[in-house]
Amino acid sequence: MLKKNVFITGANGGLGFETVKTFLKNGYNVICSMRKVDKKFEKKLSDLTKKNNQTIKILEFDLNDHEKVKNEIINLIKEKTIIDVLINNAGFADGSLFEMTSINKLKEVFETNFFSQIYITQLLLRLLKKSNCASIINIGSIMGIRAEKGTLSYGSSKAALMHATKIMANELSIYGIRTNAIAPNITKTNMLDKMDENAKEVLLSETYLNRPAKVEEICDLILFLASSKSSYINGQIYRIDGGMT
């Protein structure tokens, strides 16, 4: 039985790296992309592949460099690669009040969190169509659902990605490709350490479990949506927020 291939963007972030580990442990070969690879990260990946007996390919590019992205995907096409699962995880957070958010900053956030995700998905469709059970999972955010102060750029970009998820599910189902998204609450990663303390306290106080999500809990849901166990789930936005009022 052939191992399945998963493509993960933003693989060197807290959630990204945990996702890589999760899929390796569950028998997938991994293709991961990131802006910059350092020796420490390469060593981590090397240790993981030896332990799990899977293959891993690292693609180093900035998602906003569309020409570079295109060239890397063309190479995958030439190698006759099949992509069974695509996880659009790359993105970055930005916070400022509406009056203080410049149009340039808004464009910058949308470029990474929305436009680049759409672009790489379009390029990878040719490889996803080769799979007999392809699944796309977009990483949205609870901020794309809730109208919290200071989240204009980040929240709007994630809302756009989550709405696009429903369109993709509708249009790509003809190829047997399912598309879903998850909307996590604040998650215990390095990004959480950079978050404004007041904003963090507000979100936690409105969460029944009164704690941030663990990356493992997010990855469990990602793995489920990638698997045949969710074969009739399509076009859904899953809130994983610990219960919020």
PDB file of C-alpha atoms in Angstrom:
ATOM      1  CA  MET A   1       0.000   0.000   0.000  1.00  0.00           C
ATOM      2  CA  LEU A   2       1.406   3.356  -1.066  1.00  0.00           C
ATOM      3  CA  LYS A   3       1.940   5.968   1.605  1.00  0.00           C
ATOM      4  CA  LYS A   4      -0.055   9.171   1.196  1.00  0.00           C
ATOM      5  CA  ASN A   5       1.606  12.538   0.630  1.00  0.00           C
ATOM      6  CA  VAL A   6       0.763  15.685   2.584  1.00  0.00           C
ATOM      7  CA  PHE A   7       1.849  19.225   1.666  1.00  0.00           C
ATOM      8  CA  ILE A   8       2.116  21.601   4.643  1.00  0.00           C
ATOM      9  CA  THR A   9       2.837  25.326   4.377  1.00  0.00           C
ATOM     10  CA  GLY A  10       4.386  27.283   7.239  1.00  0.00           C
ATOM     11  CA  ALA A  11       5.944  24.063   8.520  1.00  0.00           C
ATOM     12  CA  ASN A  12       8.495  25.655  10.836  1.00  0.00           C
ATOM     13  CA  GLY A  13       5.937  27.449  13.027  1.00  0.00           C
ATOM     14  CA  GLY A  14       4.587  26.006  16.266  1.00  0.00           C
ATOM     15  CA  LEU A  15       1.443  24.523  14.738  1.00  0.00           C
ATOM     16  CA  GLY A  16       3.203  23.740  11.460  1.00  0.00           C
ATOM     17  CA  PHE A  17       5.947  21.648  13.028  1.00  0.00           C
ATOM     18  CA  GLU A  18       3.498  19.765  15.242  1.00  0.00           C
ATOM     19  CA  THR A  19       1.430  19.038  12.120  1.00  0.00           C
ATOM     20  CA  VAL A  20       4.524  17.663  10.370  1.00  0.00           C
ATOM     21  CA  LYS A  21       5.193  15.379  13.355  1.00  0.00           C
ATOM     22  CA  THR A  22       1.568  14.229  13.486  1.00  0.00           C
ATOM     23  CA  PHE A  23       1.445  13.210   9.842  1.00  0.00           C
ATOM     24  CA  LEU A  24       4.826  11.484   9.927  1.00  0.00           C
ATOM     25  CA  LYS A  25       3.697   9.456  12.940  1.00  0.00           C
ATOM     26  CA  ASN A  26       0.572   8.438  11.025  1.00  0.00           C
ATOM     27  CA  GLY A  27       2.374   7.101   7.972  1.00  0.00           C
ATOM     28  CA  TYR A  28       2.347  10.057   5.588  1.00  0.00           C
ATOM     29  CA  ASN A  29       5.215  11.294   3.471  1.00  0.00           C
ATOM     30  CA  VAL A  30       5.575  15.030   4.007  1.00  0.00           C
ATOM     31  CA  ILE A  31       6.340  17.899   1.667  1.00  0.00           C
ATOM     32  CA  CYS A  32       6.704  21.070   3.684  1.00  0.00           C
ATOM     33  CA  SER A  33       7.340  24.660   2.751  1.00  0.00           C
ATOM     34  CA  MET A  34       8.762  27.486   4.787  1.00  0.00           C
ATOM     35  CA  ARG A  35      10.357  30.871   4.299  1.00  0.00           C
ATOM     36  CA  LYS A  36      13.740  29.983   5.756  1.00  0.00           C
ATOM     37  CA  VAL A  37      15.300  26.711   6.862  1.00  0.00           C
ATOM     38  CA  ASP A  38      17.919  26.711   9.592  1.00  0.00           C
ATOM     39  CA  LYS A  39      20.288  23.886  10.580  1.00  0.00           C
ATOM     40  CA  LYS A  40      18.481  23.246  13.866  1.00  0.00           C
ATOM     41  CA  PHE A  41      15.176  22.750  12.073  1.00  0.00           C
ATOM     42  CA  GLU A  42      16.768  20.481   9.455  1.00  0.00           C
ATOM     43  CA  LYS A  43      18.171  18.326  12.264  1.00  0.00           C
ATOM     44  CA  LYS A  44      14.716  18.031  13.864  1.00  0.00           C
ATOM     45  CA  LEU A  45      13.220  16.899  10.555  1.00  0.00           C
ATOM     46  CA  SER A  46      16.061  14.471   9.918  1.00  0.00           C
ATOM     47  CA  ASP A  47      15.533  12.858  13.326  1.00  0.00           C
ATOM     48  CA  LEU A  48      11.806  12.572  12.683  1.00  0.00           C
ATOM     49  CA  THR A  49      12.206  10.834   9.314  1.00  0.00           C
ATOM     50  CA  LYS A  50      14.670   8.310  10.745  1.00  0.00           C
ATOM     51  CA  LYS A  51      12.312   7.556  13.608  1.00  0.00           C
ATOM     52  CA  ASN A  52       9.174   7.216  11.495  1.00  0.00           C
ATOM     53  CA  ASN A  53      10.668   5.724   8.305  1.00  0.00           C
ATOM     54  CA  GLN A  54       8.933   8.254   6.046  1.00  0.00           C
ATOM     55  CA  THR A  55      10.294  10.670   3.476  1.00  0.00           C
ATOM     56  CA  ILE A  56      10.238  14.427   3.848  1.00  0.00           C
ATOM     57  CA  LYS A  57      10.914  17.103   1.257  1.00  0.00           C
ATOM     58  CA  ILE A  58      11.632  20.695   2.273  1.00  0.00           C
ATOM     59  CA  LEU A  59      10.771  23.568  -0.070  1.00  0.00           C
ATOM     60  CA  GLU A  60      12.265  26.898   0.899  1.00  0.00           C
ATOM     61  CA  PHE A  61      10.390  29.906  -0.446  1.00  0.00           C
ATOM     62  CA  ASP A  62       8.431  32.966   0.547  1.00  0.00           C
ATOM     63  CA  LEU A  63       4.773  32.371  -0.310  1.00  0.00           C
ATOM     64  CA  ASN A  64       4.579  35.964  -1.520  1.00  0.00           C
ATOM     65  CA  ASP A  65       7.259  35.263  -4.159  1.00  0.00           C
ATOM     66  CA  HIS A  66       4.808  33.831  -6.659  1.00  0.00           C
ATOM     67  CA  GLU A  67       7.429  33.133  -9.329  1.00  0.00           C
ATOM     68  CA  LYS A  68       9.510  31.056  -6.900  1.00  0.00           C
ATOM     69  CA  VAL A  69       6.414  29.226  -5.671  1.00  0.00           C
ATOM     70  CA  LYS A  70       5.397  28.439  -9.246  1.00  0.00           C
ATOM     71  CA  ASN A  71       8.845  27.069 -10.121  1.00  0.00           C
ATOM     72  CA  GLU A  72       8.875  24.788  -7.080  1.00  0.00           C
ATOM     73  CA  ILE A  73       5.424  23.391  -7.903  1.00  0.00           C
ATOM     74  CA  ILE A  74       6.454  22.867 -11.542  1.00  0.00           C
ATOM     75  CA  ASN A  75       9.296  20.694 -10.229  1.00  0.00           C
ATOM     76  CA  LEU A  76       6.800  18.600  -8.266  1.00  0.00           C
ATOM     77  CA  ILE A  77       4.693  18.215 -11.413  1.00  0.00           C
ATOM     78  CA  LYS A  78       7.761  17.051 -13.374  1.00  0.00           C
ATOM     79  CA  GLU A  79       8.433  14.500 -10.636  1.00  0.00           C
ATOM     80  CA  LYS A  80       4.864  13.197 -11.122  1.00  0.00           C
ATOM     81  CA  THR A  81       4.082  13.861  -7.455  1.00  0.00           C
ATOM     82  CA  ILE A  82       0.639  13.084  -6.075  1.00  0.00           C
ATOM     83  CA  ILE A  83      -0.706  15.284  -3.269  1.00  0.00           C
ATOM     84  CA  ASP A  84      -3.361  13.630  -1.108  1.00  0.00           C
ATOM     85  CA  VAL A  85      -3.628  16.335   1.555  1.00  0.00           C
ATOM     86  CA  LEU A  86      -2.902  20.078   1.428  1.00  0.00           C
ATOM     87  CA  ILE A  87      -2.741  22.024   4.685  1.00  0.00           C
ATOM     88  CA  ASN A  88      -2.685  25.792   4.198  1.00  0.00           C
ATOM     89  CA  ASN A  89      -1.160  26.685   7.530  1.00  0.00           C
ATOM     90  CA  ALA A  90       1.184  29.604   6.735  1.00  0.00           C
ATOM     91  CA  GLY A  91       0.210  33.027   7.991  1.00  0.00           C
ATOM     92  CA  PHE A  92       1.053  35.741  10.447  1.00  0.00           C
ATOM     93  CA  ALA A  93      -0.851  37.719  13.029  1.00  0.00           C
ATOM     94  CA  ASP A  94      -1.185  41.483  13.110  1.00  0.00           C
ATOM     95  CA  GLY A  95      -3.177  43.673  15.452  1.00  0.00           C
ATOM     96  CA  SER A  96      -4.175  47.315  15.450  1.00  0.00           C
ATOM     97  CA  LEU A  97      -7.344  49.339  15.769  1.00  0.00           C
ATOM     98  CA  PHE A  98      -9.312  50.171  12.632  1.00  0.00           C
ATOM     99  CA  GLU A  99      -8.250  53.829  12.651  1.00  0.00           C
ATOM    100  CA  MET A 100      -4.601  52.868  13.007  1.00  0.00           C
ATOM    101  CA  THR A 101      -4.496  50.140  10.339  1.00  0.00           C
ATOM    102  CA  SER A 102      -2.853  51.377   7.163  1.00  0.00           C
ATOM    103  CA  ILE A 103      -4.008  50.107   3.784  1.00  0.00           C
ATOM    104  CA  ASN A 104      -0.451  48.930   3.109  1.00  0.00           C
ATOM    105  CA  LYS A 105      -0.479  46.789   6.251  1.00  0.00           C
ATOM    106  CA  LEU A 106      -3.902  45.429   5.330  1.00  0.00           C
ATOM    107  CA  LYS A 107      -2.589  44.457   1.895  1.00  0.00           C
ATOM    108  CA  GLU A 108       0.501  42.860   3.423  1.00  0.00           C
ATOM    109  CA  VAL A 109      -1.533  40.675   5.778  1.00  0.00           C
ATOM    110  CA  PHE A 110      -3.984  39.655   3.043  1.00  0.00           C
ATOM    111  CA  GLU A 111      -1.111  38.829   0.701  1.00  0.00           C
ATOM    112  CA  THR A 112       0.241  36.203   3.097  1.00  0.00           C
ATOM    113  CA  ASN A 113      -2.914  35.001   4.843  1.00  0.00           C
ATOM    114  CA  PHE A 114      -5.237  34.902   1.852  1.00  0.00           C
ATOM    115  CA  PHE A 115      -3.913  35.598  -1.647  1.00  0.00           C
ATOM    116  CA  SER A 116      -0.846  33.369  -1.301  1.00  0.00           C
ATOM    117  CA  GLN A 117      -2.943  30.515   0.117  1.00  0.00           C
ATOM    118  CA  ILE A 118      -5.292  30.713  -2.854  1.00  0.00           C
ATOM    119  CA  TYR A 119      -2.404  30.911  -5.322  1.00  0.00           C
ATOM    120  CA  ILE A 120      -0.516  27.853  -4.067  1.00  0.00           C
ATOM    121  CA  THR A 121      -3.755  25.867  -3.887  1.00  0.00           C
ATOM    122  CA  GLN A 122      -4.495  26.687  -7.517  1.00  0.00           C
ATOM    123  CA  LEU A 123      -1.005  25.531  -8.499  1.00  0.00           C
ATOM    124  CA  LEU A 124      -1.298  22.296  -6.519  1.00  0.00           C
ATOM    125  CA  LEU A 125      -4.730  21.380  -7.887  1.00  0.00           C
ATOM    126  CA  ARG A 126      -3.126  19.431 -10.721  1.00  0.00           C
ATOM    127  CA  LEU A 127      -1.428  17.191  -8.150  1.00  0.00           C
ATOM    128  CA  LEU A 128      -4.464  16.959  -5.872  1.00  0.00           C
ATOM    129  CA  LYS A 129      -6.602  15.777  -8.781  1.00  0.00           C
ATOM    130  CA  LYS A 130      -4.331  12.711  -9.102  1.00  0.00           C
ATOM    131  CA  SER A 131      -5.370  11.517  -5.654  1.00  0.00           C
ATOM    132  CA  ASN A 132      -8.463   9.381  -5.232  1.00  0.00           C
ATOM    133  CA  CYS A 133      -9.253  10.920  -1.834  1.00  0.00           C
ATOM    134  CA  ALA A 134      -7.804  14.434  -1.756  1.00  0.00           C
ATOM    135  CA  SER A 135      -8.448  16.786   1.143  1.00  0.00           C
ATOM    136  CA  ILE A 136      -7.629  20.475   1.604  1.00  0.00           C
ATOM    137  CA  ILE A 137      -7.572  21.904   5.115  1.00  0.00           C
ATOM    138  CA  ASN A 138      -7.342  25.674   5.530  1.00  0.00           C
ATOM    139  CA  ILE A 139      -6.210  27.038   8.885  1.00  0.00           C
ATOM    140  CA  GLY A 140      -8.506  29.914   9.705  1.00  0.00           C
ATOM    141  CA  SER A 141      -9.035  31.530  13.093  1.00  0.00           C
ATOM    142  CA  ILE A 142     -11.756  32.278  15.603  1.00  0.00           C
ATOM    143  CA  MET A 143     -10.802  35.914  14.869  1.00  0.00           C
ATOM    144  CA  GLY A 144     -12.319  35.460  11.432  1.00  0.00           C
ATOM    145  CA  ILE A 145     -15.672  34.818  13.121  1.00  0.00           C
ATOM    146  CA  ARG A 146     -15.628  37.102  16.160  1.00  0.00           C
ATOM    147  CA  ALA A 147     -15.520  40.900  15.803  1.00  0.00           C
ATOM    148  CA  GLU A 148     -12.802  41.561  18.366  1.00  0.00           C
ATOM    149  CA  LYS A 149     -11.242  45.015  18.563  1.00  0.00           C
ATOM    150  CA  GLY A 150      -7.857  45.328  16.877  1.00  0.00           C
ATOM    151  CA  THR A 151      -8.285  42.366  14.532  1.00  0.00           C
ATOM    152  CA  LEU A 152      -9.256  44.131  11.300  1.00  0.00           C
ATOM    153  CA  SER A 153      -6.383  42.879   9.139  1.00  0.00           C
ATOM    154  CA  TYR A 154      -5.822  39.436  10.652  1.00  0.00           C
ATOM    155  CA  GLY A 155      -9.472  38.603  11.289  1.00  0.00           C
ATOM    156  CA  SER A 156     -10.628  39.805   7.880  1.00  0.00           C
ATOM    157  CA  SER A 157      -7.912  37.833   6.080  1.00  0.00           C
ATOM    158  CA  LYS A 158      -8.884  34.659   7.937  1.00  0.00           C
ATOM    159  CA  ALA A 159     -12.577  35.309   7.316  1.00  0.00           C
ATOM    160  CA  ALA A 160     -11.804  35.568   3.595  1.00  0.00           C
ATOM    161  CA  LEU A 161      -9.922  32.259   3.670  1.00  0.00           C
ATOM    162  CA  MET A 162     -12.754  30.529   5.514  1.00  0.00           C
ATOM    163  CA  HIS A 163     -15.354  31.845   3.078  1.00  0.00           C
ATOM    164  CA  ALA A 164     -13.147  30.727   0.185  1.00  0.00           C
ATOM    165  CA  THR A 165     -13.132  27.278   1.800  1.00  0.00           C
ATOM    166  CA  LYS A 166     -16.858  26.938   1.144  1.00  0.00           C
ATOM    167  CA  ILE A 167     -16.481  28.052  -2.483  1.00  0.00           C
ATOM    168  CA  MET A 168     -13.611  25.602  -3.009  1.00  0.00           C
ATOM    169  CA  ALA A 169     -15.649  22.782  -1.452  1.00  0.00           C
ATOM    170  CA  ASN A 170     -18.474  23.531  -3.874  1.00  0.00           C
ATOM    171  CA  GLU A 171     -16.356  23.825  -7.008  1.00  0.00           C
ATOM    172  CA  LEU A 172     -13.679  21.187  -6.336  1.00  0.00           C
ATOM    173  CA  SER A 173     -16.020  18.410  -5.225  1.00  0.00           C
ATOM    174  CA  ILE A 174     -16.411  17.509  -8.903  1.00  0.00           C
ATOM    175  CA  TYR A 175     -12.827  16.216  -8.712  1.00  0.00           C
ATOM    176  CA  GLY A 176     -13.443  14.346  -5.481  1.00  0.00           C
ATOM    177  CA  ILE A 177     -11.517  16.960  -3.506  1.00  0.00           C
ATOM    178  CA  ARG A 178     -12.925  17.884  -0.101  1.00  0.00           C
ATOM    179  CA  THR A 179     -12.174  21.291   1.430  1.00  0.00           C
ATOM    180  CA  ASN A 180     -12.680  22.213   5.065  1.00  0.00           C
ATOM    181  CA  ALA A 181     -11.289  24.779   7.481  1.00  0.00           C
ATOM    182  CA  ILE A 182     -10.689  25.023  11.183  1.00  0.00           C
ATOM    183  CA  ALA A 183     -11.010  28.141  13.300  1.00  0.00           C
ATOM    184  CA  PRO A 184      -8.832  27.757  16.397  1.00  0.00           C
ATOM    185  CA  ASN A 185      -8.956  29.956  19.443  1.00  0.00           C
ATOM    186  CA  ILE A 186      -5.624  31.246  20.783  1.00  0.00           C
ATOM    187  CA  THR A 187      -3.170  28.350  20.774  1.00  0.00           C
ATOM    188  CA  LYS A 188      -0.115  27.669  22.892  1.00  0.00           C
ATOM    189  CA  THR A 189       2.648  28.581  20.429  1.00  0.00           C
ATOM    190  CA  ASN A 190       5.347  31.252  20.218  1.00  0.00           C
ATOM    191  CA  MET A 191       2.767  33.515  18.593  1.00  0.00           C
ATOM    192  CA  LEU A 192       0.763  33.471  21.831  1.00  0.00           C
ATOM    193  CA  ASP A 193       3.736  34.944  23.720  1.00  0.00           C
ATOM    194  CA  LYS A 194       3.649  37.986  21.426  1.00  0.00           C
ATOM    195  CA  MET A 195      -0.070  38.596  21.913  1.00  0.00           C
ATOM    196  CA  ASP A 196      -1.317  41.577  23.884  1.00  0.00           C
ATOM    197  CA  GLU A 197      -1.957  40.431  27.460  1.00  0.00           C
ATOM    198  CA  ASN A 198      -5.306  42.212  27.756  1.00  0.00           C
ATOM    199  CA  ALA A 199      -6.580  40.683  24.522  1.00  0.00           C
ATOM    200  CA  LYS A 200      -5.386  37.271  25.670  1.00  0.00           C
ATOM    201  CA  GLU A 201      -7.198  37.593  29.018  1.00  0.00           C
ATOM    202  CA  VAL A 202     -10.444  38.622  27.321  1.00  0.00           C
ATOM    203  CA  LEU A 203     -10.429  35.571  25.048  1.00  0.00           C
ATOM    204  CA  LEU A 204      -9.533  33.167  27.827  1.00  0.00           C
ATOM    205  CA  SER A 205     -12.224  34.593  30.119  1.00  0.00           C
ATOM    206  CA  GLU A 206     -14.846  33.865  27.446  1.00  0.00           C
ATOM    207  CA  THR A 207     -13.679  30.272  26.995  1.00  0.00           C
ATOM    208  CA  TYR A 208     -15.422  27.611  29.065  1.00  0.00           C
ATOM    209  CA  LEU A 209     -12.184  25.649  29.500  1.00  0.00           C
ATOM    210  CA  ASN A 210     -10.337  28.843  30.489  1.00  0.00           C
ATOM    211  CA  ARG A 211      -7.108  27.934  28.712  1.00  0.00           C
ATOM    212  CA  PRO A 212      -5.537  28.213  25.260  1.00  0.00           C
ATOM    213  CA  ALA A 213      -5.673  25.291  22.865  1.00  0.00           C
ATOM    214  CA  LYS A 214      -2.754  22.885  22.681  1.00  0.00           C
ATOM    215  CA  VAL A 215      -1.168  22.362  19.265  1.00  0.00           C
ATOM    216  CA  GLU A 216      -1.776  18.622  19.613  1.00  0.00           C
ATOM    217  CA  GLU A 217      -5.509  19.254  19.930  1.00  0.00           C
ATOM    218  CA  ILE A 218      -5.519  21.274  16.698  1.00  0.00           C
ATOM    219  CA  CYS A 219      -3.470  18.609  14.916  1.00  0.00           C
ATOM    220  CA  ASP A 220      -5.877  15.848  15.934  1.00  0.00           C
ATOM    221  CA  LEU A 221      -8.665  17.677  14.132  1.00  0.00           C
ATOM    222  CA  ILE A 222      -6.462  18.350  11.080  1.00  0.00           C
ATOM    223  CA  LEU A 223      -5.573  14.649  10.884  1.00  0.00           C
ATOM    224  CA  PHE A 224      -9.238  13.655  11.146  1.00  0.00           C
ATOM    225  CA  LEU A 225     -10.222  16.003   8.310  1.00  0.00           C
ATOM    226  CA  ALA A 226      -7.393  14.587   6.186  1.00  0.00           C
ATOM    227  CA  SER A 227      -8.457  10.985   6.736  1.00  0.00           C
ATOM    228  CA  SER A 228     -11.120   8.747   5.227  1.00  0.00           C
ATOM    229  CA  LYS A 229     -12.971   8.959   8.570  1.00  0.00           C
ATOM    230  CA  SER A 230     -14.236  12.383   7.442  1.00  0.00           C
ATOM    231  CA  SER A 231     -15.050  11.312   3.870  1.00  0.00           C
ATOM    232  CA  TYR A 232     -18.551  12.871   3.971  1.00  0.00           C
ATOM    233  CA  ILE A 233     -17.459  16.139   5.558  1.00  0.00           C
ATOM    234  CA  ASN A 234     -17.019  18.969   3.087  1.00  0.00           C
ATOM    235  CA  GLY A 235     -17.256  22.759   3.130  1.00  0.00           C
ATOM    236  CA  GLN A 236     -17.285  23.021   6.922  1.00  0.00           C
ATOM    237  CA  ILE A 237     -15.668  25.535   9.259  1.00  0.00           C
ATOM    238  CA  TYR A 238     -14.792  23.836  12.536  1.00  0.00           C
ATOM    239  CA  ARG A 239     -14.531  26.062  15.594  1.00  0.00           C
ATOM    240  CA  ILE A 240     -12.024  24.601  18.022  1.00  0.00           C
ATOM    241  CA  ASP A 241     -12.323  27.179  20.775  1.00  0.00           C
ATOM    242  CA  GLY A 242     -12.832  25.360  24.078  1.00  0.00           C
ATOM    243  CA  GLY A 243     -16.376  26.690  24.212  1.00  0.00           C
ATOM    244  CA  MET A 244     -16.927  30.424  23.896  1.00  0.00           C
ATOM    245  CA  THR A 245     -19.858  32.558  24.942  1.00  0.00           C
TER     246      THR A 245
END
